[in-house]
């Protein structure tokens, strides 16, 4: 598995992150096989959140592998906090309380990375800074990031937070690529030219923040996957042709398209299917040409100006 530097930290991470949002639906033995398969394939970066399965995903993850110091050092653990029922909460008290719960469920003393899960409209960045300082000083969290935040929200946070923001999780896929389209259609009077995120892609590149695309196979907002979907015949035809050329699956090509971007993104794949997980990992061996990347982009219905 190829690796990249996470943000401007010294942490080397695999180019594909393993999302654990759905593992609570599996039996313990299935979760154990899932984790061990990922580790064997070099995918040792696992993404959690305190809300996944109401906390059950973190618990079953730790129980399935009998978490101990030896296996802990073989993996990179990331989790997120801030989403509560009916609201978001970035208060100092909630961040600290949430991290303690995460560590208890994962049966570990520290997180490699903690992300703030979506923006909180009532955020007081001074409180976030205090929480981050406490977590860093105690050794409970080593690196910090955010999720679905635009450049100005990150800048506001950075005014008070002294730790580098190393990652930003954003929805991104072949069919959800507005951060690409707005950059291509600059100064155009068309729908793709609308800048919906404050040029977050360029901002993250300028500030050494690793973008972690979530739902890399989804279209819309959890409307389903575009792979094999009759709504996207031209896109699937193009993906399948390239899959045949590179002797990989269509899943691998969809992830390879993201990895081809020079921003060095780290897609978070949420599959619990072992074969599909291996296909996602195999994407790191495929390097699409510029022509192939654009052919997929256009096949998804995007028009070049």
C-alpha positions as a LaTeX table, in Angstrom:
\begin{tabular}{lrrr}
\hline
Residue & $x$ (\AA) & $y$ (\AA) & $z$ (\AA) \\
\hline
Unk1 & 0.00 & 0.00 & 0.00 \\
Unk2 & 1.33 & 3.42 & $-0.94$ \\
Unk3 & 1.54 & 5.95 & 1.85 \\
Unk4 & 1.25 & 9.73 & 2.12 \\
Unk5 & 2.08 & 12.23 & 4.82 \\
Unk6 & $-1.02$ & 13.17 & 6.83 \\
Unk7 & $-1.23$ & 16.95 & 6.55 \\
Unk8 & 1.96 & 18.58 & 7.75 \\
Unk9 & 2.48 & 15.98 & 10.47 \\
Unk10 & 5.18 & 13.33 & 10.54 \\
Unk11 & 2.56 & 10.58 & 10.36 \\
Unk12 & 2.81 & 8.33 & 7.30 \\
Unk13 & $-0.58$ & 6.85 & 6.45 \\
Unk14 & $-1.88$ & 4.48 & 3.75 \\
Unk15 & $-3.57$ & 6.24 & 0.84 \\
Unk16 & $-6.82$ & 4.41 & 1.60 \\
Unk17 & $-8.47$ & 4.69 & 5.03 \\
Unk18 & $-10.76$ & 1.95 & 6.31 \\
Unk19 & $-14.11$ & 3.33 & 7.48 \\
Unk20 & $-15.75$ & 1.51 & 10.37 \\
Unk21 & $-19.24$ & 3.06 & 10.30 \\
Unk22 & $-21.02$ & $-0.20$ & 9.43 \\
Unk23 & $-19.15$ & $-2.85$ & 11.42 \\
Unk24 & $-21.71$ & $-2.96$ & 14.25 \\
Unk25 & $-23.95$ & $-4.91$ & 11.87 \\
Unk26 & $-21.38$ & $-7.74$ & 11.70 \\
Unk27 & $-20.69$ & $-10.66$ & 13.98 \\
Unk28 & $-17.57$ & $-10.49$ & 16.13 \\
Unk29 & $-15.80$ & $-13.11$ & 14.02 \\
Unk30 & $-16.61$ & $-11.16$ & 10.86 \\
Unk31 & $-15.20$ & $-7.95$ & 12.33 \\
Unk32 & $-12.04$ & $-9.78$ & 13.36 \\
Unk33 & $-11.59$ & $-11.14$ & 9.83 \\
Unk34 & $-12.32$ & $-7.68$ & 8.39 \\
Unk35 & $-9.67$ & $-5.95$ & 10.53 \\
Unk36 & $-7.05$ & $-8.64$ & 10.02 \\
Unk37 & $-7.60$ & $-8.60$ & 6.26 \\
Unk38 & $-7.13$ & $-4.83$ & 6.18 \\
Unk39 & $-3.92$ & $-5.09$ & 8.21 \\
Unk40 & $-2.58$ & $-7.87$ & 5.99 \\
Unk41 & $-3.21$ & $-5.66$ & 2.95 \\
Unk42 & $-1.36$ & $-2.72$ & 4.51 \\
Unk43 & $-4.52$ & $-0.73$ & 5.26 \\
Unk44 & $-3.83$ & 0.00 & 8.92 \\
Unk45 & $-5.64$ & 3.37 & 9.13 \\
Unk46 & $-9.09$ & 2.93 & 10.71 \\
Unk47 & $-11.66$ & 5.74 & 10.79 \\
Unk48 & $-14.27$ & 5.82 & 13.57 \\
Unk49 & $-16.75$ & 8.28 & 15.09 \\
Unk50 & $-18.41$ & 8.30 & 18.48 \\
Unk51 & $-21.85$ & 8.20 & 16.82 \\
Unk52 & $-21.21$ & 5.16 & 14.61 \\
Unk53 & $-23.59$ & 2.53 & 15.90 \\
Unk54 & $-24.13$ & 4.73 & 18.93 \\
Unk55 & $-20.60$ & 3.84 & 20.01 \\
Unk56 & $-21.03$ & 0.13 & 19.30 \\
Unk57 & $-18.69$ & 0.23 & 16.30 \\
Unk58 & $-15.76$ & 1.25 & 18.47 \\
Unk59 & $-16.62$ & $-1.34$ & 21.09 \\
Unk60 & $-16.93$ & $-4.26$ & 18.68 \\
Unk61 & $-13.76$ & $-3.15$ & 16.89 \\
Unk62 & $-11.71$ & $-3.42$ & 20.09 \\
Unk63 & $-13.39$ & $-6.60$ & 21.28 \\
Unk64 & $-13.03$ & $-8.39$ & 17.96 \\
Unk65 & $-9.25$ & $-8.13$ & 17.98 \\
Unk66 & $-8.77$ & $-8.28$ & 21.76 \\
Unk67 & $-7.13$ & $-4.87$ & 21.69 \\
Unk68 & $-3.73$ & $-4.83$ & 23.37 \\
Unk69 & $-0.55$ & $-2.76$ & 23.18 \\
Unk70 & 1.03 & $-5.00$ & 20.55 \\
Unk71 & $-1.78$ & $-4.82$ & 18.02 \\
Unk72 & $-2.47$ & $-1.15$ & 18.86 \\
Unk73 & 0.98 & $-0.16$ & 17.66 \\
Unk74 & 0.31 & $-1.80$ & 14.31 \\
Unk75 & $-2.62$ & 0.48 & 13.50 \\
Unk76 & $-3.52$ & 4.15 & 13.19 \\
Unk77 & $-6.79$ & 5.04 & 14.87 \\
Unk78 & $-8.88$ & 8.09 & 14.03 \\
Unk79 & $-12.21$ & 9.05 & 15.52 \\
Unk80 & $-14.59$ & 12.00 & 15.40 \\
Unk81 & $-16.82$ & 13.82 & 17.87 \\
Unk82 & $-19.28$ & 16.70 & 17.92 \\
Unk83 & $-22.53$ & 15.29 & 16.54 \\
Unk84 & $-25.25$ & 14.89 & 19.14 \\
Unk85 & $-28.95$ & 14.15 & 18.80 \\
Unk86 & $-30.51$ & 17.17 & 17.13 \\
Unk87 & $-27.44$ & 19.37 & 17.36 \\
Unk88 & $-23.67$ & 19.78 & 17.07 \\
Unk89 & $-21.49$ & 20.36 & 20.13 \\
Unk90 & $-17.88$ & 21.59 & 20.09 \\
Unk91 & $-17.90$ & 22.71 & 23.71 \\
Unk92 & $-14.78$ & 21.99 & 25.74 \\
Unk93 & $-16.70$ & 19.75 & 28.13 \\
Unk94 & $-18.27$ & 17.67 & 25.39 \\
Unk95 & $-15.06$ & 17.20 & 23.40 \\
Unk96 & $-13.20$ & 15.99 & 26.50 \\
Unk97 & $-16.08$ & 13.75 & 27.58 \\
Unk98 & $-16.43$ & 12.31 & 24.09 \\
Unk99 & $-12.73$ & 11.49 & 23.76 \\
Unk100 & $-12.74$ & 9.68 & 27.10 \\
Unk101 & $-15.66$ & 7.60 & 25.87 \\
Unk102 & $-13.93$ & 6.85 & 22.57 \\
Unk103 & $-10.74$ & 5.72 & 24.29 \\
Unk104 & $-12.68$ & 3.53 & 26.69 \\
Unk105 & $-14.60$ & 1.85 & 23.89 \\
Unk106 & $-11.52$ & 1.35 & 21.71 \\
Unk107 & $-9.54$ & 0.11 & 24.74 \\
Unk108 & $-6.60$ & 2.37 & 23.99 \\
Unk109 & $-4.78$ & 5.19 & 25.74 \\
Unk110 & $-4.62$ & 7.49 & 22.74 \\
Unk111 & $-6.01$ & 8.42 & 19.34 \\
Unk112 & $-3.66$ & 9.13 & 16.48 \\
Unk113 & $-6.16$ & 11.64 & 15.11 \\
Unk114 & $-9.31$ & 13.33 & 16.41 \\
Unk115 & $-11.62$ & 15.18 & 14.00 \\
Unk116 & $-14.38$ & 17.64 & 14.82 \\
Unk117 & $-17.42$ & 16.05 & 13.18 \\
Unk118 & $-19.13$ & 18.66 & 10.94 \\
Unk119 & $-19.29$ & 22.38 & 11.85 \\
Unk120 & $-20.98$ & 23.59 & 15.04 \\
Unk121 & $-22.79$ & 26.91 & 14.44 \\
Unk122 & $-22.26$ & 27.81 & 18.11 \\
Unk123 & $-18.57$ & 26.93 & 18.20 \\
Unk124 & $-16.40$ & 28.97 & 20.50 \\
Unk125 & $-12.91$ & 28.32 & 19.13 \\
Unk126 & $-11.30$ & 29.35 & 22.41 \\
Unk127 & $-13.01$ & 26.36 & 24.05 \\
Unk128 & $-11.90$ & 24.03 & 21.28 \\
Unk129 & $-8.34$ & 25.29 & 21.77 \\
Unk130 & $-8.50$ & 24.57 & 25.49 \\
Unk131 & $-9.81$ & 21.07 & 24.86 \\
Unk132 & $-7.13$ & 20.35 & 22.25 \\
Unk133 & $-4.39$ & 21.58 & 24.60 \\
Unk134 & $-5.62$ & 19.29 & 27.38 \\
Unk135 & $-5.91$ & 16.30 & 25.05 \\
Unk136 & $-2.45$ & 16.87 & 23.59 \\
Unk137 & $-0.77$ & 17.44 & 26.98 \\
Unk138 & $-2.37$ & 14.30 & 28.42 \\
Unk139 & $-1.25$ & 12.24 & 25.43 \\
Unk140 & $-4.83$ & 11.24 & 24.63 \\
Unk141 & $-4.76$ & 12.72 & 21.10 \\
Unk142 & $-1.70$ & 13.17 & 18.89 \\
Unk143 & $-3.15$ & 14.97 & 15.85 \\
Unk144 & $-6.25$ & 17.03 & 15.15 \\
Unk145 & $-8.52$ & 17.71 & 12.19 \\
Unk146 & $-12.02$ & 18.65 & 11.08 \\
Unk147 & $-14.87$ & 17.39 & 8.94 \\
Unk148 & $-16.92$ & 19.22 & 6.29 \\
Unk149 & $-15.49$ & 22.64 & 7.15 \\
Unk150 & $-14.87$ & 25.44 & 4.70 \\
Unk151 & $-11.71$ & 27.60 & 4.63 \\
Unk152 & $-13.05$ & 30.42 & 6.79 \\
Unk153 & $-14.30$ & 28.01 & 9.45 \\
Unk154 & $-10.86$ & 26.42 & 9.57 \\
Unk155 & $-9.17$ & 29.82 & 9.64 \\
Unk156 & $-11.33$ & 30.86 & 12.58 \\
Unk157 & $-10.33$ & 27.69 & 14.41 \\
Unk158 & $-6.66$ & 28.18 & 13.57 \\
Unk159 & $-6.73$ & 31.67 & 15.12 \\
Unk160 & $-7.01$ & 30.00 & 18.54 \\
Unk161 & $-5.90$ & 26.39 & 18.10 \\
Unk162 & $-2.13$ & 26.00 & 18.14 \\
Unk163 & $-2.08$ & 22.40 & 16.87 \\
Unk164 & $-1.94$ & 21.94 & 13.07 \\
Unk165 & $-5.17$ & 20.91 & 11.36 \\
Unk166 & $-3.99$ & 17.81 & 9.50 \\
Unk167 & $-7.19$ & 16.55 & 7.85 \\
Unk168 & $-10.58$ & 17.64 & 6.57 \\
Unk169 & $-13.18$ & 15.00 & 5.72 \\
Unk170 & $-15.34$ & 16.09 & 2.79 \\
Unk171 & $-17.93$ & 14.36 & 0.65 \\
Unk172 & $-16.27$ & 13.67 & $-2.68$ \\
Unk173 & $-16.67$ & 11.16 & $-5.48$ \\
Unk174 & $-16.74$ & 11.05 & $-9.27$ \\
Unk175 & $-20.37$ & 12.16 & $-9.20$ \\
Unk176 & $-20.02$ & 14.55 & $-6.22$ \\
Unk177 & $-17.16$ & 16.65 & $-7.47$ \\
Unk178 & $-18.29$ & 20.26 & $-7.12$ \\
Unk179 & $-14.95$ & 21.19 & $-5.55$ \\
Unk180 & $-13.38$ & 20.18 & $-8.87$ \\
Unk181 & $-16.04$ & 21.68 & $-11.16$ \\
Unk182 & $-16.03$ & 25.13 & $-9.57$ \\
Unk183 & $-12.28$ & 25.32 & $-10.10$ \\
Unk184 & $-12.57$ & 24.35 & $-13.77$ \\
Unk185 & $-15.46$ & 26.71 & $-14.48$ \\
Unk186 & $-13.99$ & 29.88 & $-12.99$ \\
Unk187 & $-15.64$ & 33.07 & $-14.30$ \\
Unk188 & $-18.35$ & 31.13 & $-16.11$ \\
Unk189 & $-22.08$ & 31.82 & $-15.89$ \\
Unk190 & $-23.16$ & 28.23 & $-15.45$ \\
Unk191 & $-24.20$ & 25.89 & $-12.63$ \\
Unk192 & $-20.78$ & 24.18 & $-12.20$ \\
Unk193 & $-19.14$ & 27.59 & $-11.66$ \\
Unk194 & $-20.95$ & 28.07 & $-8.36$ \\
Unk195 & $-18.40$ & 27.97 & $-5.57$ \\
Unk196 & $-20.17$ & 26.06 & $-2.82$ \\
Unk197 & $-17.28$ & 25.49 & $-0.43$ \\
Unk198 & $-15.03$ & 28.56 & $-0.48$ \\
Unk199 & $-12.39$ & 26.87 & $-2.66$ \\
Unk200 & $-11.75$ & 24.32 & 0.06 \\
Unk201 & $-9.72$ & 22.07 & $-2.26$ \\
Unk202 & $-7.15$ & 24.76 & $-3.02$ \\
Unk203 & $-7.19$ & 25.95 & 0.60 \\
Unk204 & $-6.36$ & 22.48 & 1.90 \\
Unk205 & $-3.54$ & 22.11 & $-0.60$ \\
Unk206 & $-2.12$ & 25.51 & 0.31 \\
Unk207 & $-2.25$ & 24.71 & 4.02 \\
Unk208 & $-1.07$ & 21.09 & 3.90 \\
Unk209 & $-4.39$ & 19.67 & 5.07 \\
Unk210 & $-5.16$ & 16.16 & 3.82 \\
Unk211 & $-8.64$ & 15.83 & 2.34 \\
Unk212 & $-10.29$ & 12.56 & 3.34 \\
Unk213 & $-13.16$ & 11.95 & 0.88 \\
Unk214 & $-16.13$ & 10.14 & 2.38 \\
Unk215 & $-18.77$ & 8.19 & 0.44 \\
Unk216 & $-16.43$ & 7.81 & $-2.57$ \\
Unk217 & $-18.97$ & 5.59 & $-4.38$ \\
Unk218 & $-22.12$ & 7.56 & $-3.59$ \\
Unk219 & $-24.06$ & 10.01 & $-5.71$ \\
Unk220 & $-26.23$ & 12.70 & $-4.20$ \\
Unk221 & $-26.61$ & 12.60 & $-0.44$ \\
Unk222 & $-26.66$ & 8.86 & 0.28 \\
Unk223 & $-28.88$ & 8.17 & $-2.74$ \\
Unk224 & $-26.89$ & 5.08 & $-3.69$ \\
Unk225 & $-23.74$ & 4.05 & $-5.50$ \\
Unk226 & $-23.07$ & 5.05 & $-9.09$ \\
Unk227 & $-21.20$ & 1.82 & $-9.85$ \\
Unk228 & $-23.38$ & $-0.52$ & $-11.90$ \\
Unk229 & $-26.22$ & 1.99 & $-11.68$ \\
Unk230 & $-28.38$ & 2.34 & $-14.80$ \\
Unk231 & $-28.64$ & 6.08 & $-14.11$ \\
Unk232 & $-25.00$ & 6.43 & $-15.15$ \\
Unk233 & $-24.55$ & 4.30 & $-18.30$ \\
Unk234 & $-21.78$ & 6.36 & $-19.92$ \\
Unk235 & $-19.83$ & 6.62 & $-16.67$ \\
Unk236 & $-20.01$ & 2.91 & $-15.99$ \\
Unk237 & $-19.03$ & 2.08 & $-19.55$ \\
Unk238 & $-15.92$ & 4.24 & $-19.23$ \\
Unk239 & $-15.03$ & 2.86 & $-15.80$ \\
Unk240 & $-15.50$ & $-0.72$ & $-16.98$ \\
Unk241 & $-13.28$ & $-0.17$ & $-20.03$ \\
Unk242 & $-10.50$ & 1.12 & $-17.81$ \\
Unk243 & $-11.03$ & $-1.69$ & $-15.31$ \\
Unk244 & $-10.47$ & $-4.15$ & $-18.13$ \\
Unk245 & $-7.38$ & $-2.29$ & $-19.31$ \\
Unk246 & $-5.77$ & $-2.28$ & $-15.87$ \\
Unk247 & $-7.09$ & $-5.74$ & $-14.94$ \\
Unk248 & $-8.82$ & $-4.49$ & $-11.82$ \\
Unk249 & $-12.43$ & $-4.04$ & $-10.70$ \\
Unk250 & $-14.66$ & $-1.04$ & $-11.31$ \\
Unk251 & $-14.33$ & $-0.34$ & $-7.57$ \\
Unk252 & $-10.58$ & 0.04 & $-7.97$ \\
Unk253 & $-10.98$ & 2.50 & $-10.84$ \\
Unk254 & $-13.43$ & 4.67 & $-8.86$ \\
Unk255 & $-10.89$ & 4.98 & $-6.03$ \\
Unk256 & $-7.95$ & 5.36 & $-8.43$ \\
Unk257 & $-9.73$ & 8.40 & $-9.93$ \\
Unk258 & $-9.62$ & 10.10 & $-6.53$ \\
Unk259 & $-6.04$ & 9.04 & $-5.86$ \\
Unk260 & $-4.92$ & 10.44 & $-9.23$ \\
Unk261 & $-5.62$ & 14.00 & $-8.07$ \\
Unk262 & $-2.39$ & 15.78 & $-7.03$ \\
Unk263 & $-3.98$ & 16.93 & $-3.75$ \\
Unk264 & $-2.98$ & 13.50 & $-2.38$ \\
Unk265 & $-6.35$ & 12.73 & $-0.87$ \\
Unk266 & $-6.99$ & 9.79 & 1.43 \\
Unk267 & $-10.43$ & 8.32 & 0.63 \\
Unk268 & $-12.33$ & 6.66 & 3.47 \\
Unk269 & $-13.95$ & 3.46 & 2.21 \\
Unk270 & $-16.85$ & 2.14 & 4.25 \\
Unk271 & $-17.37$ & $-1.29$ & 2.75 \\
Unk272 & $-17.45$ & $-4.35$ & 5.00 \\
Unk273 & $-17.19$ & $-6.73$ & 2.04 \\
Unk274 & $-13.69$ & $-8.24$ & 2.08 \\
Unk275 & $-13.35$ & $-8.56$ & $-1.69$ \\
Unk276 & $-14.49$ & $-4.98$ & $-2.19$ \\
Unk277 & $-12.10$ & $-3.81$ & 0.51 \\
Unk278 & $-9.24$ & $-5.51$ & $-1.34$ \\
Unk279 & $-10.40$ & $-3.85$ & $-4.57$ \\
Unk280 & $-10.28$ & $-0.45$ & $-2.86$ \\
Unk281 & $-6.78$ & $-1.16$ & $-1.64$ \\
Unk282 & $-5.68$ & $-2.35$ & $-5.08$ \\
Unk283 & $-6.57$ & 1.09 & $-6.43$ \\
Unk284 & $-3.28$ & 2.32 & $-5.00$ \\
Unk285 & $-1.48$ & 0.36 & $-7.73$ \\
Unk286 & $-3.37$ & 2.09 & $-10.58$ \\
Unk287 & $-2.16$ & 5.41 & $-11.96$ \\
Unk288 & $-4.64$ & 6.81 & $-14.45$ \\
Unk289 & $-3.37$ & 9.00 & $-17.25$ \\
Unk290 & $-4.53$ & 12.60 & $-17.53$ \\
Unk291 & $-6.69$ & 11.64 & $-20.52$ \\
Unk292 & $-8.28$ & 8.76 & $-18.60$ \\
Unk293 & $-8.99$ & 10.92 & $-15.55$ \\
Unk294 & $-10.75$ & 13.53 & $-17.66$ \\
Unk295 & $-12.64$ & 10.89 & $-19.63$ \\
Unk296 & $-14.18$ & 9.64 & $-16.36$ \\
Unk297 & $-14.93$ & 13.18 & $-15.25$ \\
Unk298 & $-16.74$ & 13.95 & $-18.50$ \\
Unk299 & $-18.57$ & 10.60 & $-18.52$ \\
Unk300 & $-20.14$ & 11.55 & $-15.18$ \\
Unk301 & $-21.92$ & 14.38 & $-16.98$ \\
Unk302 & $-19.42$ & 17.14 & $-16.35$ \\
Unk303 & $-18.87$ & 19.50 & $-19.28$ \\
Unk304 & $-15.56$ & 21.28 & $-19.84$ \\
Unk305 & $-15.94$ & 25.03 & $-20.56$ \\
\hline
\end{tabular}
